[in-house]
Amino acid sequence: MKTKESDTKTYLGMPLYRPKVGFFEFSSCEGCQLQIVNNESTLLDFLSLVEVVSFREAMTEKSDDYEIAFIEGSITRDDEVKRLKRIRKNAKILVALGSCACFGGVNQLKNRFKNLNWVKKEVYGRHPVDTEPVRAVEDVVKVDLKIYGCPVKKEEVEKSVLHIALGKSIEIPKYPVCMECKANENICLFDLGELCLGPVTRAGCNSWCPNSRAGCWGCRGPADDANVEYMKKIMKEKGFSEEAILERLECFGGFADFLKRKK
Amino acid sequence: MIFRTFKKDELKKLVEILAAHNRIVGPVEAGRDKHGSPIYAFNEVSDFNSIRLNYTTTKLPAKRYFLPFQEDLSSFRTEGGGWQKIIDYNADKPLIFFGLHPCDINALNKLDKVLMHSVYPMPYYAAKRKNMFIIGVECIPQTFCFCRSMGADTALHGFDMFITDLGNKYFVEILTDTAYNFLKSIRTEEPEEKDHVLYMKAVAERNKKFTTRVDTTDLAKILDMEFQSDVWKHWGEICLSCGTCSNVCPTCYCYGVEETVDLDLKGARKTKTLHSCNLIDFAEVAGGHNFRPERHSRLKYRYYHKHRGFVEAFEESLCVGCGRCGESCLAGINVPEVIASVRGGKIKK
Amino acid sequence: MKPELKFVDVIAQQQRRHKRKNDLACFEHTFRSEVTSVYPLTEMETIYRIQIIDPEERKRFRFIPGQFLMLELPGIGEAPFSISSSPSIHGEVELCIRKAGNLTNYLAKVGRGAIVGIRGPFGTGFPMEEMHGQNILLIAGGLGLAPLRSPIAYAQENRSHFREVNIIYGTKSPANLLFTYQYDMWSRDDINLHIIVEKADPSWKGAVGLSTDILMKILSGRSDDFYHNTYAIVCGPPVMFKFVCKMLNTFHIPMQKMFVSLERRMHCGMGKCCRCNVGSTYTCIKGPVFDYWTVMNLKEAI
């Protein structure tokens, strides 16, 4: 996995910053990390931009000498808190990778239950598991960059790393998924009578789900200036139940702020 | 102007002959909505039977064939500190557009004015536009159509030939000699007086079907007067800022430019992506200042550009009244209601 | 002032007319250029001298003060900059650049010798020839001195064509002053230079206050002949040019003889992308230089 130190990459005659990076998984399915190694055609170019020192999905060696730490998963246990804090100390740049790290992800659904002990018993039976309410990474340590999505879009990860190497700022779309969905010429899911959070969810996924005629579940969280309140009203007027709407908005945790406001 | 008529079954022959040598784009059924009504789209077709000549407005305009959502303006090969710029206008083959309605033809005419016939004509658009052969077709006005108010219900130019259904035959208006020559491959006839009568009857029948009207009297001036009006805030409150109105609009052409370095560092590209003035970052400048941070100011800007700025520059509005934006807007924001509200009308809640 | 109409010189107007570019191939045309000098002005601003590489293209490159160009580093970015140098130098421009984004940061990293692309020049300029035989007030606030330096250079080089020339330049603090090394030269060419800072530091011996304070002194008690024959060029943030132009108007200087330069983020520079629109007016085509009457009539401008 390591490339030679000698072949320093340059762009327009300027040497690139080649950061040492580590990937770390917390409570998650590790699907985001898999996305990154998923694309053979660009994998080598991607790996030549960085020096990977820790990556369970792709290598066995491990090191604590890294500059960028990619954190996948949400924080659900006390030992995870300690580990995350240690990583934060080592890393110059800490990246929350994917919906779990950014908002708690699907895992945070368990926070809906008042009695966590009951949840624990239902899920793990008598197996002793230490579990706390799910938290997003930024609720525990400072996060420098968020890469949204469940799973993340590997192009976005690649672009982010490239921009760090070039010293370019990282721009994530501020507008909602509708923009990309229309560009992909999809039939609006509301025309098909289906529920979709595309009008309020941050774009960047290239309307992944609507492309296969599946409504958006909001995994990338709200777009900048998303009009969630009015969107709720629209969905209701279109005949969707309060429960169905709530289920969507709650699924990945990205819309938590808009749900609190209502209570 | 040259007119001909031809028997209905000749049309299939014409399309088949043209399809054998050219790419044809036409209206097809892309799916059915929840009520079982067809949803139409412009797509490449090879079979005459897949063309829906009596289609109603497509959800999306034919825009992607002349203003693709995303295209590279240039690419670069880099080596050391140096670089070479490679420019490609992204047009390779001519295209036959079969079945554009007058509103969509007028949309092209309007785009021509700003993208081709003003300062700095845009080669990316011109290269595609000049390679389009357009066969227009008469439409059936829908309840949301207000093209008549915008003066876009008939097309006087911007097509090669235009077909009107006269019942048992088609009436065709021929504007270019390319069209004239293409028509030699099928059997056409000189229209007789009774065909003229039938044509005028068809036009009169169609005219009766327009129900939605927009009062555009003095609109440019009124928009200026009502710049501070509270009605904008109302529409801003319900606007989702999702950009759908621009994407379904046959005349929205605003864009953004982004430069990216290839992952292998051997090249770079400068990419143009259509943007919408309703999106939050449309008027953001270096350093982060946003000239239009509120939803209502962005929505208002869209109306100003369409119904005031373009009028000032080209003596006509940039809206053809196809009604697509209103039909697609989940919040139900539509041009007739917005303009009526600016003119002092009541807002339906 | 007497309410008397002035005769319009159609020939002079024609010279001002924006040169129409109708060539399809010029749309994405880039002049390959080299950064030949990098000179830091303050902590934030640097002046870059950029020369077109091809000698033939260099000869043909012309611009008028107030116009802007698009500067490009492939893959990094492209952004508009107003030209800060004399229009009599062909094929070479100076741009005053503040580190603010990807392009400017990377440019600072590459520095002298960088191969960049320039497109343009674009937009309207200050009608310098129309001002011949007149007094001119060149008023800048903060970074506004960058676009103003081009008309200043014109005034210097064509000093005999103008009557009284005044530069009024205001900044936040003495540390923000740009082009300090040129002040002597301007004064030697019989240009009155007035500098004022909002907040002095211990070493500052000059005036403290706002540029309108100085403007008031210059304008007060002049003859009608002065007000009748004065043009003003105002470059700076909107709040500043708004107050300056208001004051000029109280002395009956017509708004059509005051020129301001608007700053917007152009993506194309050619009246296509709509990103720089003010109200529904293209800043890149109808501006960036507007007379103040036009600015007053633009929605969203101030």
PDB file of N, CA and C in Angstrom, chain C residues 80-148:
ATOM      1  N   PRO C  80     -12.417  37.235 -11.444  1.00  0.00           N
ATOM      2  CA  PRO C  80     -12.240  38.556 -12.068  1.00  0.00           C
ATOM      3  C   PRO C  80     -11.351  39.478 -11.231  1.00  0.00           C
ATOM      4  N   PHE C  81     -10.533  40.277 -11.915  1.00  0.00           N
ATOM      5  CA  PHE C  81      -9.715  41.288 -11.234  1.00  0.00           C
ATOM      6  C   PHE C  81      -9.722  42.561 -12.068  1.00  0.00           C
ATOM      7  N   SER C  82      -9.842  43.697 -11.407  1.00  0.00           N
ATOM      8  CA  SER C  82      -9.744  44.938 -12.171  1.00  0.00           C
ATOM      9  C   SER C  82      -8.266  45.226 -12.422  1.00  0.00           C
ATOM     10  N   ILE C  83      -8.000  45.832 -13.565  1.00  0.00           N
ATOM     11  CA  ILE C  83      -6.614  46.082 -13.959  1.00  0.00           C
ATOM     12  C   ILE C  83      -6.124  47.333 -13.242  1.00  0.00           C
ATOM     13  N   SER C  84      -4.947  47.227 -12.647  1.00  0.00           N
ATOM     14  CA  SER C  84      -4.425  48.322 -11.823  1.00  0.00           C
ATOM     15  C   SER C  84      -3.318  49.107 -12.499  1.00  0.00           C
ATOM     16  N   SER C  85      -3.048  48.829 -13.772  1.00  0.00           N
ATOM     17  CA  SER C  85      -1.873  49.472 -14.366  1.00  0.00           C
ATOM     18  C   SER C  85      -2.261  50.429 -15.489  1.00  0.00           C
ATOM     19  N   SER C  86      -1.241  51.057 -16.053  1.00  0.00           N
ATOM     20  CA  SER C  86      -1.472  52.069 -17.077  1.00  0.00           C
ATOM     21  C   SER C  86      -1.943  51.442 -18.381  1.00  0.00           C
ATOM     22  N   PRO C  87      -2.958  52.049 -19.020  1.00  0.00           N
ATOM     23  CA  PRO C  87      -3.457  51.501 -20.286  1.00  0.00           C
ATOM     24  C   PRO C  87      -2.472  51.698 -21.440  1.00  0.00           C
ATOM     25  N   SER C  88      -1.430  52.498 -21.232  1.00  0.00           N
ATOM     26  CA  SER C  88      -0.492  52.733 -22.335  1.00  0.00           C
ATOM     27  C   SER C  88       0.541  51.615 -22.445  1.00  0.00           C
ATOM     28  N   ILE C  89       0.608  50.761 -21.431  1.00  0.00           N
ATOM     29  CA  ILE C  89       1.514  49.611 -21.522  1.00  0.00           C
ATOM     30  C   ILE C  89       0.724  48.438 -22.114  1.00  0.00           C
ATOM     31  N   HIS C  90       1.203  47.934 -23.215  1.00  0.00           N
ATOM     32  CA  HIS C  90       0.441  46.882 -23.902  1.00  0.00           C
ATOM     33  C   HIS C  90       0.963  45.494 -23.587  1.00  0.00           C
ATOM     34  N   GLY C  91       0.035  44.582 -23.420  1.00  0.00           N
ATOM     35  CA  GLY C  91       0.440  43.196 -23.241  1.00  0.00           C
ATOM     36  C   GLY C  91       0.979  42.878 -21.869  1.00  0.00           C
ATOM     37  N   GLU C  92       0.869  43.831 -20.991  1.00  0.00           N
ATOM     38  CA  GLU C  92       1.324  43.592 -19.627  1.00  0.00           C
ATOM     39  C   GLU C  92       0.372  44.318 -18.690  1.00  0.00           C
ATOM     40  N   VAL C  93      -0.052  43.624 -17.651  1.00  0.00           N
ATOM     41  CA  VAL C  93      -0.965  44.259 -16.702  1.00  0.00           C
ATOM     42  C   VAL C  93      -0.472  44.043 -15.285  1.00  0.00           C
ATOM     43  N   GLU C  94      -0.890  44.919 -14.409  1.00  0.00           N
ATOM     44  CA  GLU C  94      -0.629  44.710 -12.992  1.00  0.00           C
ATOM     45  C   GLU C  94      -1.956  44.540 -12.282  1.00  0.00           C
ATOM     46  N   LEU C  95      -2.011  43.514 -11.448  1.00  0.00           N
ATOM     47  CA  LEU C  95      -3.229  43.236 -10.689  1.00  0.00           C
ATOM     48  C   LEU C  95      -2.901  43.294  -9.214  1.00  0.00           C
ATOM     49  N   CYS C  96      -3.739  43.987  -8.481  1.00  0.00           N
ATOM     50  CA  CYS C  96      -3.555  44.055  -7.037  1.00  0.00           C
ATOM     51  C   CYS C  96      -4.441  42.980  -6.429  1.00  0.00           C
ATOM     52  N   ILE C  97      -3.830  41.999  -5.812  1.00  0.00           N
ATOM     53  CA  ILE C  97      -4.572  40.812  -5.399  1.00  0.00           C
ATOM     54  C   ILE C  97      -4.510  40.587  -3.896  1.00  0.00           C
ATOM     55  N   ARG C  98      -5.684  40.408  -3.334  1.00  0.00           N
ATOM     56  CA  ARG C  98      -5.781  40.086  -1.904  1.00  0.00           C
ATOM     57  C   ARG C  98      -6.007  38.586  -1.787  1.00  0.00           C
ATOM     58  N   LYS C  99      -5.269  37.959  -0.879  1.00  0.00           N
ATOM     59  CA  LYS C  99      -5.436  36.506  -0.679  1.00  0.00           C
ATOM     60  C   LYS C  99      -6.827  36.246  -0.124  1.00  0.00           C
ATOM     61  N   ALA C 100      -7.656  35.607  -0.930  1.00  0.00           N
ATOM     62  CA  ALA C 100      -9.034  35.422  -0.470  1.00  0.00           C
ATOM     63  C   ALA C 100      -9.624  34.073  -0.850  1.00  0.00           C
ATOM     64  N   GLY C 101      -9.010  33.370  -1.763  1.00  0.00           N
ATOM     65  CA  GLY C 101      -9.617  32.111  -2.191  1.00  0.00           C
ATOM     66  C   GLY C 101      -8.574  31.183  -2.778  1.00  0.00           C
ATOM     67  N   ASN C 102      -9.075  30.113  -3.391  1.00  0.00           N
ATOM     68  CA  ASN C 102      -8.189  29.093  -3.953  1.00  0.00           C
ATOM     69  C   ASN C 102      -7.183  29.671  -4.935  1.00  0.00           C
ATOM     70  N   LEU C 103      -7.692  30.462  -5.877  1.00  0.00           N
ATOM     71  CA  LEU C 103      -6.837  30.985  -6.933  1.00  0.00           C
ATOM     72  C   LEU C 103      -5.738  31.864  -6.353  1.00  0.00           C
ATOM     73  N   THR C 104      -6.129  32.812  -5.509  1.00  0.00           N
ATOM     74  CA  THR C 104      -5.149  33.758  -4.987  1.00  0.00           C
ATOM     75  C   THR C 104      -4.158  33.076  -4.046  1.00  0.00           C
ATOM     76  N   ASN C 105      -4.615  32.084  -3.301  1.00  0.00           N
ATOM     77  CA  ASN C 105      -3.700  31.345  -2.422  1.00  0.00           C
ATOM     78  C   ASN C 105      -2.681  30.559  -3.223  1.00  0.00           C
ATOM     79  N   TYR C 106      -3.154  29.873  -4.257  1.00  0.00           N
ATOM     80  CA  TYR C 106      -2.231  29.057  -5.048  1.00  0.00           C
ATOM     81  C   TYR C 106      -1.260  29.938  -5.819  1.00  0.00           C
ATOM     82  N   LEU C 107      -1.765  31.059  -6.300  1.00  0.00           N
ATOM     83  CA  LEU C 107      -0.935  31.999  -7.039  1.00  0.00           C
ATOM     84  C   LEU C 107       0.207  32.495  -6.150  1.00  0.00           C
ATOM     85  N   ALA C 108      -0.126  32.771  -4.889  1.00  0.00           N
ATOM     86  CA  ALA C 108       0.894  33.238  -3.949  1.00  0.00           C
ATOM     87  C   ALA C 108       1.953  32.156  -3.759  1.00  0.00           C
ATOM     88  N   LYS C 109       1.517  30.890  -3.782  1.00  0.00           N
ATOM     89  CA  LYS C 109       2.437  29.778  -3.595  1.00  0.00           C
ATOM     90  C   LYS C 109       3.384  29.650  -4.798  1.00  0.00           C
ATOM     91  N   VAL C 110       2.837  29.747  -5.991  1.00  0.00           N
ATOM     92  CA  VAL C 110       3.671  29.584  -7.186  1.00  0.00           C
ATOM     93  C   VAL C 110       4.552  30.816  -7.398  1.00  0.00           C
ATOM     94  N   GLY C 111       3.965  31.987  -7.265  1.00  0.00           N
ATOM     95  CA  GLY C 111       4.738  33.231  -7.346  1.00  0.00           C
ATOM     96  C   GLY C 111       5.295  33.549  -8.710  1.00  0.00           C
ATOM     97  N   ARG C 112       6.470  34.186  -8.727  1.00  0.00           N
ATOM     98  CA  ARG C 112       7.056  34.627  -9.987  1.00  0.00           C
ATOM     99  C   ARG C 112       7.334  33.437 -10.894  1.00  0.00           C
ATOM    100  N   GLY C 113       7.043  33.591 -12.161  1.00  0.00           N
ATOM    101  CA  GLY C 113       7.271  32.503 -13.106  1.00  0.00           C
ATOM    102  C   GLY C 113       6.037  31.660 -13.355  1.00  0.00           C
ATOM    103  N   ALA C 114       4.999  31.878 -12.570  1.00  0.00           N
ATOM    104  CA  ALA C 114       3.768  31.099 -12.753  1.00  0.00           C
ATOM    105  C   ALA C 114       3.192  31.361 -14.135  1.00  0.00           C
ATOM    106  N   ILE C 115       2.752  30.283 -14.773  1.00  0.00           N
ATOM    107  CA  ILE C 115       2.075  30.446 -16.062  1.00  0.00           C
ATOM    108  C   ILE C 115       0.572  30.497 -15.785  1.00  0.00           C
ATOM    109  N   VAL C 116      -0.025  31.616 -16.110  1.00  0.00           N
ATOM    110  CA  VAL C 116      -1.449  31.807 -15.851  1.00  0.00           C
ATOM    111  C   VAL C 116      -2.162  32.100 -17.158  1.00  0.00           C
ATOM    112  N   GLY C 117      -3.473  32.053 -17.120  1.00  0.00           N
ATOM    113  CA  GLY C 117      -4.256  32.421 -18.292  1.00  0.00           C
ATOM    114  C   GLY C 117      -4.998  33.708 -18.007  1.00  0.00           C
ATOM    115  N   ILE C 118      -5.062  34.593 -19.000  1.00  0.00           N
ATOM    116  CA  ILE C 118      -5.942  35.741 -18.808  1.00  0.00           C
ATOM    117  C   ILE C 118      -6.924  35.833 -19.970  1.00  0.00           C
ATOM    118  N   ARG C 119      -8.159  36.187 -19.639  1.00  0.00           N
ATOM    119  CA  ARG C 119      -9.193  36.414 -20.639  1.00  0.00           C
ATOM    120  C   ARG C 119      -9.661  37.845 -20.473  1.00  0.00           C
ATOM    121  N   GLY C 120      -9.949  38.472 -21.584  1.00  0.00           N
ATOM    122  CA  GLY C 120     -10.459  39.827 -21.479  1.00  0.00           C
ATOM    123  C   GLY C 120      -9.702  40.768 -22.389  1.00  0.00           C
ATOM    124  N   PRO C 121      -9.692  42.061 -22.150  1.00  0.00           N
ATOM    125  CA  PRO C 121     -10.361  42.732 -21.042  1.00  0.00           C
ATOM    126  C   PRO C 121     -11.875  42.775 -21.251  1.00  0.00           C
ATOM    127  N   PHE C 122     -12.595  42.869 -20.145  1.00  0.00           N
ATOM    128  CA  PHE C 122     -14.052  42.854 -20.197  1.00  0.00           C
ATOM    129  C   PHE C 122     -14.648  44.118 -19.575  1.00  0.00           C
ATOM    130  N   GLY C 123     -15.870  44.381 -19.959  1.00  0.00           N
ATOM    131  CA  GLY C 123     -16.671  45.401 -19.296  1.00  0.00           C
ATOM    132  C   GLY C 123     -16.376  46.821 -19.748  1.00  0.00           C
ATOM    133  N   THR C 124     -17.036  47.732 -19.052  1.00  0.00           N
ATOM    134  CA  THR C 124     -16.880  49.148 -19.383  1.00  0.00           C
ATOM    135  C   THR C 124     -15.710  49.741 -18.613  1.00  0.00           C
ATOM    136  N   GLY C 125     -15.210  50.877 -19.104  1.00  0.00           N
ATOM    137  CA  GLY C 125     -14.126  51.585 -18.420  1.00  0.00           C
ATOM    138  C   GLY C 125     -14.544  53.010 -18.116  1.00  0.00           C
ATOM    139  N   PHE C 126     -13.629  53.731 -17.502  1.00  0.00           N
ATOM    140  CA  PHE C 126     -13.901  55.146 -17.223  1.00  0.00           C
ATOM    141  C   PHE C 126     -13.693  55.928 -18.517  1.00  0.00           C
ATOM    142  N   PRO C 127     -14.612  56.832 -18.863  1.00  0.00           N
ATOM    143  CA  PRO C 127     -14.493  57.565 -20.132  1.00  0.00           C
ATOM    144  C   PRO C 127     -13.449  58.679 -20.025  1.00  0.00           C
ATOM    145  N   MET C 128     -12.178  58.319 -20.030  1.00  0.00           N
ATOM    146  CA  MET C 128     -11.116  59.287 -19.767  1.00  0.00           C
ATOM    147  C   MET C 128     -11.088  60.412 -20.807  1.00  0.00           C
ATOM    148  N   GLU C 129     -11.336  60.050 -22.071  1.00  0.00           N
ATOM    149  CA  GLU C 129     -11.236  61.071 -23.117  1.00  0.00           C
ATOM    150  C   GLU C 129     -12.330  62.121 -22.992  1.00  0.00           C
ATOM    151  N   GLU C 130     -13.499  61.655 -22.553  1.00  0.00           N
ATOM    152  CA  GLU C 130     -14.607  62.579 -22.333  1.00  0.00           C
ATOM    153  C   GLU C 130     -14.254  63.595 -21.240  1.00  0.00           C
ATOM    154  N   MET C 131     -13.327  63.215 -20.377  1.00  0.00           N
ATOM    155  CA  MET C 131     -12.978  64.083 -19.248  1.00  0.00           C
ATOM    156  C   MET C 131     -11.906  65.104 -19.611  1.00  0.00           C
ATOM    157  N   HIS C 132     -11.374  65.008 -20.808  1.00  0.00           N
ATOM    158  CA  HIS C 132     -10.319  65.947 -21.207  1.00  0.00           C
ATOM    159  C   HIS C 132     -10.794  67.390 -21.043  1.00  0.00           C
ATOM    160  N   GLY C 133      -9.898  68.230 -20.549  1.00  0.00           N
ATOM    161  CA  GLY C 133     -10.227  69.637 -20.372  1.00  0.00           C
ATOM    162  C   GLY C 133     -10.994  69.915 -19.093  1.00  0.00           C
ATOM    163  N   GLN C 134     -11.156  68.884 -18.269  1.00  0.00           N
ATOM    164  CA  GLN C 134     -11.954  69.016 -17.054  1.00  0.00           C
ATOM    165  C   GLN C 134     -11.104  68.807 -15.796  1.00  0.00           C
ATOM    166  N   ASN C 135     -11.672  69.187 -14.658  1.00  0.00           N
ATOM    167  CA  ASN C 135     -11.062  68.823 -13.383  1.00  0.00           C
ATOM    168  C   ASN C 135     -11.458  67.393 -13.085  1.00  0.00           C
ATOM    169  N   ILE C 136     -10.558  66.631 -12.471  1.00  0.00           N
ATOM    170  CA  ILE C 136     -11.009  65.301 -12.055  1.00  0.00           C
ATOM    171  C   ILE C 136     -10.708  65.033 -10.589  1.00  0.00           C
ATOM    172  N   LEU C 137     -11.713  64.403  -9.976  1.00  0.00           N
ATOM    173  CA  LEU C 137     -11.579  63.969  -8.581  1.00  0.00           C
ATOM    174  C   LEU C 137     -11.468  62.454  -8.616  1.00  0.00           C
ATOM    175  N   LEU C 138     -10.339  61.935  -8.141  1.00  0.00           N
ATOM    176  CA  LEU C 138     -10.140  60.487  -8.112  1.00  0.00           C
ATOM    177  C   LEU C 138     -10.215  60.066  -6.658  1.00  0.00           C
ATOM    178  N   ILE C 139     -11.314  59.386  -6.310  1.00  0.00           N
ATOM    179  CA  ILE C 139     -11.583  59.121  -4.892  1.00  0.00           C
ATOM    180  C   ILE C 139     -11.590  57.619  -4.627  1.00  0.00           C
ATOM    181  N   ALA C 140     -10.764  57.183  -3.683  1.00  0.00           N
ATOM    182  CA  ALA C 140     -10.684  55.748  -3.397  1.00  0.00           C
ATOM    183  C   ALA C 140     -10.833  55.478  -1.918  1.00  0.00           C
ATOM    184  N   GLY C 141     -11.479  54.368  -1.618  1.00  0.00           N
ATOM    185  CA  GLY C 141     -11.579  53.902  -0.235  1.00  0.00           C
ATOM    186  C   GLY C 141     -11.032  52.490  -0.169  1.00  0.00           C
ATOM    187  N   GLY C 142     -10.083  52.254   0.733  1.00  0.00           N
ATOM    188  CA  GLY C 142      -9.533  50.910   0.942  1.00  0.00           C
ATOM    189  C   GLY C 142      -8.922  50.315  -0.312  1.00  0.00           C
ATOM    190  N   LEU C 143      -9.364  49.103  -0.626  1.00  0.00           N
ATOM    191  CA  LEU C 143      -8.829  48.380  -1.783  1.00  0.00           C
ATOM    192  C   LEU C 143      -9.240  49.054  -3.107  1.00  0.00           C
ATOM    193  N   GLY C 144     -10.126  50.048  -3.031  1.00  0.00           N
ATOM    194  CA  GLY C 144     -10.575  50.777  -4.214  1.00  0.00           C
ATOM    195  C   GLY C 144      -9.441  51.468  -4.951  1.00  0.00           C
ATOM    196  N   LEU C 145      -8.304  51.657  -4.283  1.00  0.00           N
ATOM    197  CA  LEU C 145      -7.182  52.294  -4.973  1.00  0.00           C
ATOM    198  C   LEU C 145      -6.654  51.406  -6.107  1.00  0.00           C
ATOM    199  N   ALA C 146      -6.885  50.097  -5.992  1.00  0.00           N
ATOM    200  CA  ALA C 146      -6.397  49.189  -7.031  1.00  0.00           C
ATOM    201  C   ALA C 146      -7.002  49.517  -8.394  1.00  0.00           C
ATOM    202  N   PRO C 147      -8.338  49.557  -8.540  1.00  0.00           N
ATOM    203  CA  PRO C 147      -8.883  49.946  -9.852  1.00  0.00           C
ATOM    204  C   PRO C 147      -8.623  51.411 -10.195  1.00  0.00           C
ATOM    205  N   LEU C 148      -8.453  52.232  -9.165  1.00  0.00           N
ATOM    206  CA  LEU C 148      -8.258  53.658  -9.423  1.00  0.00           C
ATOM    207  C   LEU C 148      -6.857  53.961  -9.956  1.00  0.00           C
TER     208      LEU C 148
END
